[in-house]
Short mmCIF file of C-alpha atoms and ligand atoms in Angstrom, two decimals:
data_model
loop_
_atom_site.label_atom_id
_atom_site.label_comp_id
_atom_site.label_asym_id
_atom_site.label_seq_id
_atom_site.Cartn_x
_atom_site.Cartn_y
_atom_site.Cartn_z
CA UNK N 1 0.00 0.00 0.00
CA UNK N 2 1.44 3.72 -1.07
CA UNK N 3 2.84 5.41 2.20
CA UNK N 4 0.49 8.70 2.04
CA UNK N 5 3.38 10.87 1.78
CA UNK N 6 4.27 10.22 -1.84
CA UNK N 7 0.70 9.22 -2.71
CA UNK N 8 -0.27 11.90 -4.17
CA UNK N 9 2.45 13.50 -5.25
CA UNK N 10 4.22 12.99 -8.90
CA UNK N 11 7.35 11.96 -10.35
CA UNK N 12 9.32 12.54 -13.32
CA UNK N 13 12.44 10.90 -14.09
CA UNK N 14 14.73 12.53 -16.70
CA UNK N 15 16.68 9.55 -18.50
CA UNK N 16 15.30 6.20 -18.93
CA UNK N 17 18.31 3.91 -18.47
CA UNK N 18 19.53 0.87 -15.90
CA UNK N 19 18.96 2.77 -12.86
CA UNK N 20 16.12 4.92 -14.16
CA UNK N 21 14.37 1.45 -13.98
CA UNK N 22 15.72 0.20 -11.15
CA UNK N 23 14.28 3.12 -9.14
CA UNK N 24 10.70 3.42 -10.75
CA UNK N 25 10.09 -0.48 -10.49
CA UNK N 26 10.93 -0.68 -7.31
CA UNK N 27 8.98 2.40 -6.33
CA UNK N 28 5.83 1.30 -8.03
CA UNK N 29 6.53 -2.26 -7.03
CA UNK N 30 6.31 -1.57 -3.33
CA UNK N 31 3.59 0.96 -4.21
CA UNK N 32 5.32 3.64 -2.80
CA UNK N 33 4.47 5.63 -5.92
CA UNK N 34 1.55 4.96 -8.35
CA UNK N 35 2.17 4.32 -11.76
CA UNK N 36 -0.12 6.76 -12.58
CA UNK N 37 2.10 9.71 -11.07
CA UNK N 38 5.44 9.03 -12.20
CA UNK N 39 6.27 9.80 -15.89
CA UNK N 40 9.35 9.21 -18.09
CA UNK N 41 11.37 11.67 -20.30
CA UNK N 42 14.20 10.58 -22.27
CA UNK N 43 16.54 11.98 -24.53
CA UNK N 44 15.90 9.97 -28.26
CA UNK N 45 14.73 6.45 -27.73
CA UNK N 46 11.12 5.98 -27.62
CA UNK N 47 10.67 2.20 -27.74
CA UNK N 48 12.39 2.39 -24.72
CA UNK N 49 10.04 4.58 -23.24
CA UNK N 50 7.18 2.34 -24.88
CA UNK N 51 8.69 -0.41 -22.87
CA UNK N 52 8.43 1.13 -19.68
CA UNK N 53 5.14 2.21 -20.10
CA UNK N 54 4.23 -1.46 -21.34
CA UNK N 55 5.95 -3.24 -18.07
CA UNK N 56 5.25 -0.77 -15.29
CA UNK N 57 2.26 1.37 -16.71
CA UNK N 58 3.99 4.43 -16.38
CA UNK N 59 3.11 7.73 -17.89
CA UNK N 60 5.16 8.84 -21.06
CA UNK N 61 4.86 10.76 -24.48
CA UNK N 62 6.93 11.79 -27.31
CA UNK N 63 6.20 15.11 -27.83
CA UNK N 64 8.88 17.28 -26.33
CA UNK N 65 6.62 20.27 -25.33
CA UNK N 66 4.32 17.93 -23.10
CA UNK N 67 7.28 16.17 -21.85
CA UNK N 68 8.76 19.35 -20.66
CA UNK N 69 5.28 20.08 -18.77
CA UNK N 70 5.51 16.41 -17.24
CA UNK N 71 8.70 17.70 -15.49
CA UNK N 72 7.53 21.17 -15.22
CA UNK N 73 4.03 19.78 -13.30
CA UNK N 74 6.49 17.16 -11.13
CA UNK N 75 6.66 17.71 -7.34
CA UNK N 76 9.88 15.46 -7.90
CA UNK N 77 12.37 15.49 -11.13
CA UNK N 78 14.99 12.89 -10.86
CA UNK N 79 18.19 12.77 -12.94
CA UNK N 80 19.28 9.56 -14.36
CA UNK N 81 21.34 10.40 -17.37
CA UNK N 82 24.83 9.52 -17.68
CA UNK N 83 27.51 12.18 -16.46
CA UNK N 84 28.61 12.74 -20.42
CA UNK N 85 24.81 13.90 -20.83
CA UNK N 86 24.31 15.97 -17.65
CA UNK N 87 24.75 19.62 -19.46
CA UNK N 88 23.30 19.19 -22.70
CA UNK N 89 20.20 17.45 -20.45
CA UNK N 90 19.90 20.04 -17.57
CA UNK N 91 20.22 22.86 -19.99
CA UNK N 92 17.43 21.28 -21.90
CA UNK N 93 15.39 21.13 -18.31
CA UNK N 94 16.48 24.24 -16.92
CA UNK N 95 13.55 26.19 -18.09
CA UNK N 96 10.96 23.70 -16.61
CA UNK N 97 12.28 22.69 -12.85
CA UNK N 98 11.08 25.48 -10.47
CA UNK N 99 10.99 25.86 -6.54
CA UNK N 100 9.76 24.22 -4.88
CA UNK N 101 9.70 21.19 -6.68
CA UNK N 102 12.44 18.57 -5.00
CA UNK N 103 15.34 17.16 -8.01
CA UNK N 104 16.90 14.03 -6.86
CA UNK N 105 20.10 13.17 -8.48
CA UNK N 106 21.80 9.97 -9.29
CA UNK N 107 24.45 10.83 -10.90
CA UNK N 108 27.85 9.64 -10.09
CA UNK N 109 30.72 12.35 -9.00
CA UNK N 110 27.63 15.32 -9.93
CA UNK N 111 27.82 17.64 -6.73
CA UNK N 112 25.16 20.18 -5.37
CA UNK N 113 26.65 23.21 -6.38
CA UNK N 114 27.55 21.80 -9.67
CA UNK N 115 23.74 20.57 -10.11
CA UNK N 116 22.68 24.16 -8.70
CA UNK N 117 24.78 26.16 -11.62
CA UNK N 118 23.74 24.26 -14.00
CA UNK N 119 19.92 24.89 -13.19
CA UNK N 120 21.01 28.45 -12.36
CA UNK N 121 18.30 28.35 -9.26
CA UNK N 122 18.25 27.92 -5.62
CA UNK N 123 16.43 24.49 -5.83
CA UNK N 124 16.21 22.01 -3.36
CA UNK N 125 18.64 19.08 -4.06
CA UNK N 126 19.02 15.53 -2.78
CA UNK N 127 22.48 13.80 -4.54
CA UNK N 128 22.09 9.93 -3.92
CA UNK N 129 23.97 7.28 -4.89
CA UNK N 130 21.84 4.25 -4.92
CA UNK N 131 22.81 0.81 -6.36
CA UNK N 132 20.95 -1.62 -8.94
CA UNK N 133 19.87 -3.73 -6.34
CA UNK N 134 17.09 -1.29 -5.88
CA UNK N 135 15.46 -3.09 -8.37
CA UNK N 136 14.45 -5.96 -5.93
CA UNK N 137 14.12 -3.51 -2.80
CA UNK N 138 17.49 -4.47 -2.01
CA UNK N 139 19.22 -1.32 -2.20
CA UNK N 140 21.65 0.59 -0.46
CA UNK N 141 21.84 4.38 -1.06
CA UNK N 142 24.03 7.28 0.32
CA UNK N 143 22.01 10.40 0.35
CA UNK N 144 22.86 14.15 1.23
CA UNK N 145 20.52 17.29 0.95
CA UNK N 146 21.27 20.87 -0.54
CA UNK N 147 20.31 23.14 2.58
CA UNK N 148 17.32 24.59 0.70
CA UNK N 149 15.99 20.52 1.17
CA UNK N 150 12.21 20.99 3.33
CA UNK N 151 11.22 18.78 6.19
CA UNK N 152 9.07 17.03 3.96
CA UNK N 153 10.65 16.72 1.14
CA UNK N 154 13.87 15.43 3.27
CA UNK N 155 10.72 12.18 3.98
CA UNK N 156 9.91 12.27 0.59
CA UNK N 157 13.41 11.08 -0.58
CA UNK N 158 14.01 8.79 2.52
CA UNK N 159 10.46 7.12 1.81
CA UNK N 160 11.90 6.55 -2.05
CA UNK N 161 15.07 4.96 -1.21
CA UNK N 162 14.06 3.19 1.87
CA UNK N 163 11.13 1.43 -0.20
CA UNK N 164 13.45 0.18 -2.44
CA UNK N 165 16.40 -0.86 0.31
CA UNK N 166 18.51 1.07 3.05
CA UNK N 167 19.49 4.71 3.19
CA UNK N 168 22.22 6.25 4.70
CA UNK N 169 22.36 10.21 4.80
CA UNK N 170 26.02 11.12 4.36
CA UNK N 171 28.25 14.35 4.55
CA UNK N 172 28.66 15.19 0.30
CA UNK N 173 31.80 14.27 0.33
CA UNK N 174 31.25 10.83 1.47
CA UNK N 175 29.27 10.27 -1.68
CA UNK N 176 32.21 9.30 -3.35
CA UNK N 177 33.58 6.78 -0.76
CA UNK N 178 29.58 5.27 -0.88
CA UNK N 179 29.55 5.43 -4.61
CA UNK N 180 33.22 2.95 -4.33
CA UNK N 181 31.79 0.62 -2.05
CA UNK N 182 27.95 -0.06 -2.55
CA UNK N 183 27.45 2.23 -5.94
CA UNK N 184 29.70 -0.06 -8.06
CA UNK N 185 29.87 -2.57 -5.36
CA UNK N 186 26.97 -4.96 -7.00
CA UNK N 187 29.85 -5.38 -10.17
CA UNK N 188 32.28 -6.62 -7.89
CA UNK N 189 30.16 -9.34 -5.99
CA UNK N 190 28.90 -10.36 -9.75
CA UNK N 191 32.62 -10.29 -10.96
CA UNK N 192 33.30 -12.65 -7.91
CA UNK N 193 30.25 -14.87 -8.78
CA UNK N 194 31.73 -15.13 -12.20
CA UNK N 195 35.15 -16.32 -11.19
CA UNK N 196 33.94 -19.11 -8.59
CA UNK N 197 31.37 -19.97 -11.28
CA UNK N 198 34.29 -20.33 -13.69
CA UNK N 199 36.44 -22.41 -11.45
CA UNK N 200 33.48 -24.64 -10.93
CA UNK N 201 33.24 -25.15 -14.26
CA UNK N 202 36.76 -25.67 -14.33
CA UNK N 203 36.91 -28.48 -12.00
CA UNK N 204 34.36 -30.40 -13.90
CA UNK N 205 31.16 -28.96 -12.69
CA UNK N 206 28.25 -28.15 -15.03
CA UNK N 207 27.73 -24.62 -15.38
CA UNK N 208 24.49 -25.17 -13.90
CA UNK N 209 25.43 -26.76 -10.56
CA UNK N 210 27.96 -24.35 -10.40
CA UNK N 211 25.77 -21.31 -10.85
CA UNK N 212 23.28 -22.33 -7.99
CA UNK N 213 26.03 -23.25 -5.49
CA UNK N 214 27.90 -19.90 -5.76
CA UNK N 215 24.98 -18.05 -5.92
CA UNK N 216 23.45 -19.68 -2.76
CA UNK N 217 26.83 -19.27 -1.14
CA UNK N 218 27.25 -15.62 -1.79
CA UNK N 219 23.35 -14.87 -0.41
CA UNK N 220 24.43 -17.19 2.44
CA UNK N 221 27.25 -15.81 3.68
CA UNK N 222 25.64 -12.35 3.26
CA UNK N 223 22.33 -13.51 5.09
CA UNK N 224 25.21 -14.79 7.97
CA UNK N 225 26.63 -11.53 8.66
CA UNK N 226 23.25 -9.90 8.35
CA UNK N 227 21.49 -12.20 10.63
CA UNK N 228 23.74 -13.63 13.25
CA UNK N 229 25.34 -9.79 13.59
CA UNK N 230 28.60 -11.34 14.13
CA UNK N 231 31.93 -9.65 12.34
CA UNK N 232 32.31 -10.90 8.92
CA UNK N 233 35.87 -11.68 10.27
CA UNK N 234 34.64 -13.67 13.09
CA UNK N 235 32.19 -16.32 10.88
CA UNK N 236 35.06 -16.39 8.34
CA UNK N 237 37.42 -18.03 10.85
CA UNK N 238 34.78 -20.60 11.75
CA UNK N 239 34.72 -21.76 8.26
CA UNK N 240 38.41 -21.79 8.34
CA UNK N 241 39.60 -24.60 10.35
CA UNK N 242 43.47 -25.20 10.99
CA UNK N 243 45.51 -26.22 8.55
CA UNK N 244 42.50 -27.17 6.22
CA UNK N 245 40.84 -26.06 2.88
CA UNK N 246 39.96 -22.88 3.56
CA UNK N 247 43.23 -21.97 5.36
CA UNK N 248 44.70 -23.26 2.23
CA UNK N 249 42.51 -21.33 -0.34
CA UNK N 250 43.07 -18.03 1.78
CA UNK N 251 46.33 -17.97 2.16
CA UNK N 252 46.35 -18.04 -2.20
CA UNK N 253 44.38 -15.29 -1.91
CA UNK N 254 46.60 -13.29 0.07
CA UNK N 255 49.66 -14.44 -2.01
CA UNK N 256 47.82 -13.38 -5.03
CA UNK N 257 47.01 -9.64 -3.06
CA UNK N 258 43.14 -9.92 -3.06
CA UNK N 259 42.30 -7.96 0.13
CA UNK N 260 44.55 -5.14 -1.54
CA UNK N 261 43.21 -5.46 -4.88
CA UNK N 262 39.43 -5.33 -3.13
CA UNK N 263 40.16 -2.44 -1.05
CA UNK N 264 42.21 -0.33 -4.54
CA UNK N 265 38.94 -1.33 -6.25
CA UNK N 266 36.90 0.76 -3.78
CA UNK N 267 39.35 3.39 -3.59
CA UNK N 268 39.76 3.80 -7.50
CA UNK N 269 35.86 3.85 -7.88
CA UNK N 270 35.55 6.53 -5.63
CA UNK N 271 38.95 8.40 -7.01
CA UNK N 272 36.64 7.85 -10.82
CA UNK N 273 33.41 9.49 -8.97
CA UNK N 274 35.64 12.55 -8.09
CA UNK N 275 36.86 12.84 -11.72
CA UNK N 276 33.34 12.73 -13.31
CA UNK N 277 32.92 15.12 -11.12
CA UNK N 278 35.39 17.24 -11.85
CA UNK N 279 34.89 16.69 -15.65
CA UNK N 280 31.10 18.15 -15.26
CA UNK N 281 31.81 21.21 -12.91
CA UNK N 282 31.14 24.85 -14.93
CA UNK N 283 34.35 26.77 -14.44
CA UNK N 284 34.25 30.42 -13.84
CA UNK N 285 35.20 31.17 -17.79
CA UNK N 286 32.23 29.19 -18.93
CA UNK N 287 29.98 30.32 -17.09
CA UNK N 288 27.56 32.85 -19.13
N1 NAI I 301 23.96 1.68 -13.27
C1 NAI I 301 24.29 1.74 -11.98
O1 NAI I 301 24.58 0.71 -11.32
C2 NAI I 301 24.28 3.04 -11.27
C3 NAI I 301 24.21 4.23 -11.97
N2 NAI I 301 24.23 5.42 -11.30
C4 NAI I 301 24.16 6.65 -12.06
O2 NAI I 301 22.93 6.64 -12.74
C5 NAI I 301 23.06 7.40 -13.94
C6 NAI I 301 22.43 6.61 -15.08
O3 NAI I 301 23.13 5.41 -15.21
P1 NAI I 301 22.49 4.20 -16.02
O4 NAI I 301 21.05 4.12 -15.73
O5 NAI I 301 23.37 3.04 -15.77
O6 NAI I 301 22.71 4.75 -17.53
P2 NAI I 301 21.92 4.37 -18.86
O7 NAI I 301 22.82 4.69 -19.99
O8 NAI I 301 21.33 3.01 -18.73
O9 NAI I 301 20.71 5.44 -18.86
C7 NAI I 301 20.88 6.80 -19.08
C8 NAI I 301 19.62 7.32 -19.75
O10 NAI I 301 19.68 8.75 -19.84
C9 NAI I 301 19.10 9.13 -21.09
N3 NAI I 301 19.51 10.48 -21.48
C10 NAI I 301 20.70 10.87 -22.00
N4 NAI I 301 20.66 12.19 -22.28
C11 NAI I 301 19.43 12.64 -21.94
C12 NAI I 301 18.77 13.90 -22.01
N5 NAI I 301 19.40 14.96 -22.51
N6 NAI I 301 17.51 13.98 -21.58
C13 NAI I 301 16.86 12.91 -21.09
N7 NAI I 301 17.43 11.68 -21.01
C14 NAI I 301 18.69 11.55 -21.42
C15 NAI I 301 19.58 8.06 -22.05
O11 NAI I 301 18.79 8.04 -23.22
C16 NAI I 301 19.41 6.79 -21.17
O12 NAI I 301 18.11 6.30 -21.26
C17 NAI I 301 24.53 7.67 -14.17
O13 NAI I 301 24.78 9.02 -13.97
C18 NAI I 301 25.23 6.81 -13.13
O14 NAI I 301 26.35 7.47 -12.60
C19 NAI I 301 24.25 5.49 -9.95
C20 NAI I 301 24.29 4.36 -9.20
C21 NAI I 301 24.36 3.04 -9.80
O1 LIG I 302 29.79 2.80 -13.18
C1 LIG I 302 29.26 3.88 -12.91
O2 LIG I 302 29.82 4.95 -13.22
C2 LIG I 302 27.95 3.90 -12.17
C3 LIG I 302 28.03 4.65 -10.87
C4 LIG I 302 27.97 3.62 -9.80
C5 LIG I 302 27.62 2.41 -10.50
N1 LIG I 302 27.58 2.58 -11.79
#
């Protein structure tokens, strides 16, 4: 059942991509948001947009003028476009957001004050950084709110992310450390699926068996530390008994520098997030 406090109100999301999806799906799927108030803008592709409409029932059209009054008559705009896109989309949007309408941002590395030039207006912001495990209401975001951010609209954006999984508000900064770890971090555990599928495989399993078994044993071990609340440290030594397999398989792992590599993964996600940024901040000469 829709919490009241996004019942009535509407959303438009700008971009129609992965996490444009992800989002909407798992907003209308845990009827936090009716299909009937959230609408869809994108930049060319309107099968796409047919698509959406046809699996979720949302509201789209492809006429640019009443797509520009879908985000104009939004009490919520969010931005899902890719950071290459972000000026050529918010200059196409700038004339339609208004205060005190609420623009929630996805966007990796995009900060506040970036987002706030661009739309030349003192709008109310919320940056997130959610993940694509939204789409099953198992997501984790990292929020953080421009000061001009209401009360209400501050429960708006929790209700939206904590339908769809956890939220965590975060000093702006920390964006970039949350985009390293649980932003990207869904790639990672998939990358690490892939190898132990592979080495199944490998050792004469059929792809099959070996898809199920690392799967289970991935959403097991996560369940553990999520359910017994012990230190993932302290369940991996009971797996690990002396001088045994997992000792064994371990200690290859440190030979081969796999906490390192984990931990420069995170770092060099977050180190990327900072460069986007960067790369889509309006320098004093361009500005107008
Ligand atoms: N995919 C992921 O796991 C996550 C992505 N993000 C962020 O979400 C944003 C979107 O990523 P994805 O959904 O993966 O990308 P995507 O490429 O799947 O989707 C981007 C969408 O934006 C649309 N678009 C481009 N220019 C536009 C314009 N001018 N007006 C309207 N729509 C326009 C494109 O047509 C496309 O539908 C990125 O900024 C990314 O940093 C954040 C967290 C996780
Ligand atoms: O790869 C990316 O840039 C986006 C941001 C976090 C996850 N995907």
């Amino acid at each position: 059942m829709a919490k009241p406090i996004l019942a009535n109100k509407k959303i438009c999301f700008v971009g129609a991509g992965a996490m444009a999806e992800a989002i909407l799906r798992g907003v209308i799927d845990k009827g936090i948001a009716h299909a009937d108030h959230v609408f869809v803008v994108n930049r060319h592709n309107q099968n796409r947009l047919q698509e959406l409409r046809r699996t979720y029932g949302v509201q789209i059209h492809s006429d640019k003028k009443v797509q520009e009054r879908f985000i104009a008559d939004a009490d919520i705009v969010l931005l899902a476009m890719k950071p290459k896109d972000v000026e050529e989309a918010l200059g196409q949007i700038k004339a339609s957001v208004h205060k005190p309408q609420l623009i929630i941002s996805v966007i990796a590395g995009l900060s506040i004050q970036s987002m706030l030039q661009y739309l030349e207006s003192d709008l109310a912001i919320a940056r997130t950084m959610p993940n694509t495990s939204s789409t099953i209401g198992l997501g984790a975001t990292g929020i953080s709110f421009s000061a001009q951010v209401t009360e209400d609209q501050r429960s708006m954006t929790m209700a939206i992310f904590e339908a769809i999984g956890i939220a965590e508000v975060v000093e702006e900064p920390l964006l970039e450390v949350v985009t390293g770890v649980s932003g990207s971090g869904p790639a990672y555990v998939y990358y690490f699926i892939e190898q132990l599928v592979e080495a199944a495989v490998e050792g004469g399993l059929s792809l099959e068996t070996a898809k199920k078994l690392a799967v289970q044993t991935v959403l097991g071990a996560a369940s553990m530390v999520q359910e017994t609340g012990e230190e993932p440290a302290v369940l991996r030594k009971k797996v690990t008994s002396p001088n045994g397999t997992t000792q064994a398989a371990l200690e290859k792992m440190d030979e081969l520098g796999f906490p390192n590599a984990v931990k420069q993964a995170v770092h060099r996600s977050s180190e990327r997030a900072r460069e986007l940024g960067a790369l889509m901040e309006i320098r004093p000469k361009e500005k107008g």
